[in-house]
Amino acid sequence: MLTLATAAATSTAALAQSALDTSAAEDRIETLNEDIADDFERDTPQFGNEGRATGFSGSFALQGSATSGNTDTATLGIGANMGYYDGLNGYDLQLSYQFSENEGVTDEDSLLYELEYTRDFGRSYYGFAKLQGNVERLPFDTSDNFLGVGVGYRVFDTPDVQWAVQAGAGYRVAELNSVDDLSEGALALSSNYYNQFTDTMALTNDTDIIASDSDTVVYNDLGVNVRMTETLALRTSVVTEYHTDPEPGKKDTDNTFGVSVVYSFD
């Protein structure tokens, strides 16, 4: 009985402390709203440097936190998105760094990066060169890097229907724990499709295919946005990832089904 009473008292105190934290519910709701907004804010496919303003653009974000007392933790997140466009040539750099430490032990130390050059060849074509990858020191000492070049073509470009396709070839160099180090050529195909059926309903479908000797991966993101009333909106989506040669013990296909509903009193 003493153990049960002690547990109940501890639980009650924890609930009381949580209830007194007036920002906890607000923060959780804000995070949920941001996630739903990301689902709905699917832009129409961008074709090359279409719509870009000349000059520099970009943003820099820094987030950090630390705790001391019962637990000692520290986290740091850095994000940078920088670009330049001269009217014909586009340059873009994206960096994302994450670090976390718990009780003096580092449990994450990773960097994601992407550098891309884009040049327009007219209204229907563009060329690109891209270097992208990740370097992860912890929890695994791995890296995966890809350098590729290719061209893009605009199939449809109307106010209601936009479809752009992209194809390229490149070389991948990776140091992975689960398999031997990789050094191989790869082909990449992409398709971005947008169709505004009515004033209240739109369909999007994005497909990416990366083919190499070790594995061919297909990513497909299908979504439908429906604004049912002035105050009620719905988005449903299916994200599929398919591998021709999955890792041992894993299935070749993963599906993620999503539903987002927004009701506004405003």
Short mmCIF file of C-alpha atoms in Angstrom, two decimals, residues 51-198:
data_model
loop_
_atom_site.label_atom_id
_atom_site.label_comp_id
_atom_site.label_asym_id
_atom_site.label_seq_id
_atom_site.Cartn_x
_atom_site.Cartn_y
_atom_site.Cartn_z
CA GLY A 51 9.62 33.00 -60.31
CA ARG A 52 12.93 33.85 -58.62
CA ALA A 53 13.90 37.44 -57.97
CA THR A 54 17.42 38.53 -58.90
CA GLY A 55 19.95 39.01 -56.13
CA PHE A 56 20.59 37.29 -52.82
CA SER A 57 17.98 35.57 -50.67
CA GLY A 58 17.96 33.23 -47.73
CA SER A 59 17.52 32.71 -44.03
CA PHE A 60 19.42 31.52 -40.99
CA ALA A 61 17.92 29.79 -37.95
CA LEU A 62 19.49 28.86 -34.63
CA GLN A 63 17.83 26.93 -31.81
CA GLY A 64 19.35 25.74 -28.56
CA SER A 65 18.28 24.51 -25.14
CA ALA A 66 19.87 23.20 -21.97
CA THR A 67 18.67 21.68 -18.69
CA SER A 68 20.43 21.11 -15.38
CA GLY A 69 19.42 19.52 -12.09
CA ASN A 70 17.73 16.12 -12.25
CA THR A 71 18.87 15.83 -15.86
CA ASP A 72 21.70 17.51 -17.73
CA THR A 73 20.99 17.89 -21.43
CA ALA A 74 21.93 20.21 -24.26
CA THR A 75 20.64 20.54 -27.82
CA LEU A 76 21.67 22.73 -30.73
CA GLY A 77 20.10 23.11 -34.14
CA ILE A 78 21.36 25.29 -36.99
CA GLY A 79 19.67 25.78 -40.34
CA ALA A 80 20.79 27.92 -43.26
CA ASN A 81 19.18 28.48 -46.65
CA MET A 82 21.04 30.80 -49.01
CA GLY A 83 20.58 31.56 -52.69
CA TYR A 84 21.62 33.87 -55.49
CA TYR A 85 20.08 34.45 -58.93
CA ASP A 86 21.48 36.70 -61.68
CA GLY A 87 18.59 36.37 -64.11
CA LEU A 88 19.95 33.25 -65.80
CA ASN A 89 22.00 31.28 -63.27
CA GLY A 90 20.77 30.17 -59.86
CA TYR A 91 22.89 29.08 -56.88
CA ASP A 92 21.44 27.51 -53.72
CA LEU A 93 23.00 26.21 -50.51
CA GLN A 94 21.15 24.47 -47.68
CA LEU A 95 22.70 23.33 -44.41
CA SER A 96 21.15 21.65 -41.38
CA TYR A 97 23.17 20.72 -38.30
CA GLN A 98 21.87 18.89 -35.22
CA PHE A 99 23.68 18.24 -31.94
CA SER A 100 22.37 16.76 -28.69
CA GLU A 101 23.99 15.66 -25.45
CA ASN A 102 22.48 13.78 -22.51
CA GLU A 103 24.26 13.44 -19.16
CA GLY A 104 27.56 14.33 -20.76
CA VAL A 105 27.18 11.76 -23.55
CA THR A 106 26.74 12.95 -27.14
CA ASP A 107 23.88 11.04 -28.80
CA GLU A 108 23.54 13.05 -32.04
CA ASP A 109 26.00 14.95 -34.19
CA SER A 110 24.93 15.19 -37.82
CA LEU A 111 25.03 17.50 -40.83
CA LEU A 112 22.79 17.56 -43.92
CA TYR A 113 23.83 19.66 -46.91
CA GLU A 114 22.78 20.44 -50.47
CA LEU A 115 24.47 22.66 -53.05
CA GLU A 116 22.74 23.19 -56.40
CA TYR A 117 23.42 25.16 -59.56
CA THR A 118 20.59 25.78 -62.04
CA ARG A 119 20.72 27.40 -65.49
CA ASP A 120 17.73 28.20 -67.69
CA PHE A 121 17.90 27.21 -71.38
CA GLY A 122 14.53 28.69 -72.30
CA ARG A 123 10.98 28.53 -71.11
CA SER A 124 10.73 24.74 -71.33
CA TYR A 125 14.22 23.49 -70.38
CA TYR A 126 16.81 23.97 -67.67
CA GLY A 127 20.01 22.26 -66.60
CA PHE A 128 21.31 21.59 -63.09
CA ALA A 129 24.23 20.24 -61.10
CA LYS A 130 23.75 19.11 -57.51
CA LEU A 131 25.93 17.95 -54.62
CA GLN A 132 24.05 16.65 -51.60
CA GLY A 133 24.54 14.31 -48.68
CA ASN A 134 24.86 13.79 -44.97
CA VAL A 135 27.66 13.30 -42.49
CA GLU A 136 26.66 11.66 -39.22
CA ARG A 137 29.28 11.19 -36.50
CA LEU A 138 26.80 10.00 -33.89
CA PRO A 139 24.86 7.80 -33.27
CA PHE A 140 26.54 6.16 -36.30
CA ASP A 141 29.78 7.15 -37.96
CA THR A 142 28.42 7.26 -41.51
CA SER A 143 28.28 9.49 -44.57
CA ASP A 144 26.34 9.42 -47.84
CA ASN A 145 27.16 11.82 -50.69
CA PHE A 146 25.82 12.21 -54.23
CA LEU A 147 27.00 14.40 -57.12
CA GLY A 148 24.79 14.60 -60.19
CA VAL A 149 23.94 16.61 -63.30
CA GLY A 150 20.84 16.61 -65.46
CA VAL A 151 18.09 18.48 -67.29
CA GLY A 152 14.48 19.37 -66.58
CA TYR A 153 11.51 19.78 -68.92
CA ARG A 154 8.15 21.47 -68.44
CA VAL A 155 5.34 19.27 -69.80
CA PHE A 156 2.33 21.41 -68.82
CA ASP A 157 2.19 24.97 -67.54
CA THR A 158 -1.34 26.33 -67.17
CA PRO A 159 -3.02 28.05 -64.21
CA ASP A 160 -4.74 24.76 -63.29
CA VAL A 161 -2.28 22.07 -64.41
CA GLN A 162 1.49 22.06 -63.95
CA TRP A 163 3.80 19.12 -64.58
CA ALA A 164 7.59 19.16 -64.65
CA VAL A 165 9.97 16.21 -65.08
CA GLN A 166 13.68 15.98 -64.36
CA ALA A 167 16.37 13.40 -65.18
CA GLY A 168 20.02 13.16 -64.27
CA ALA A 169 23.02 10.92 -63.71
CA GLY A 170 25.61 11.03 -60.99
CA TYR A 171 27.94 9.22 -58.62
CA ARG A 172 27.32 8.11 -55.04
CA VAL A 173 29.97 7.59 -52.35
CA ALA A 174 28.78 6.25 -48.99
CA GLU A 175 30.23 4.85 -45.78
CA LEU A 176 27.49 2.82 -44.10
CA ASN A 177 27.52 0.51 -41.11
CA SER A 178 24.94 -1.95 -42.39
CA VAL A 179 26.69 -2.71 -45.69
CA ASP A 180 30.11 -2.39 -47.27
CA ASP A 181 31.16 1.08 -48.37
CA LEU A 182 29.46 2.13 -51.59
CA SER A 183 31.02 3.78 -54.62
CA GLU A 184 28.76 3.58 -57.66
CA GLY A 185 26.99 5.44 -60.42
CA ALA A 186 23.30 6.26 -60.14
CA LEU A 187 20.41 7.55 -62.24
CA ALA A 188 17.73 9.87 -60.90
CA LEU A 189 14.26 10.66 -62.27
CA SER A 190 11.74 13.09 -60.77
CA SER A 191 8.18 14.14 -61.57
CA ASN A 192 6.18 16.96 -59.94
CA TYR A 193 2.49 17.18 -60.83
CA TYR A 194 -0.19 19.63 -59.68
CA ASN A 195 -3.85 19.78 -60.77
CA GLN A 196 -6.38 22.31 -59.46
CA PHE A 197 -9.59 20.45 -60.37
CA THR A 198 -11.96 23.02 -58.89
#
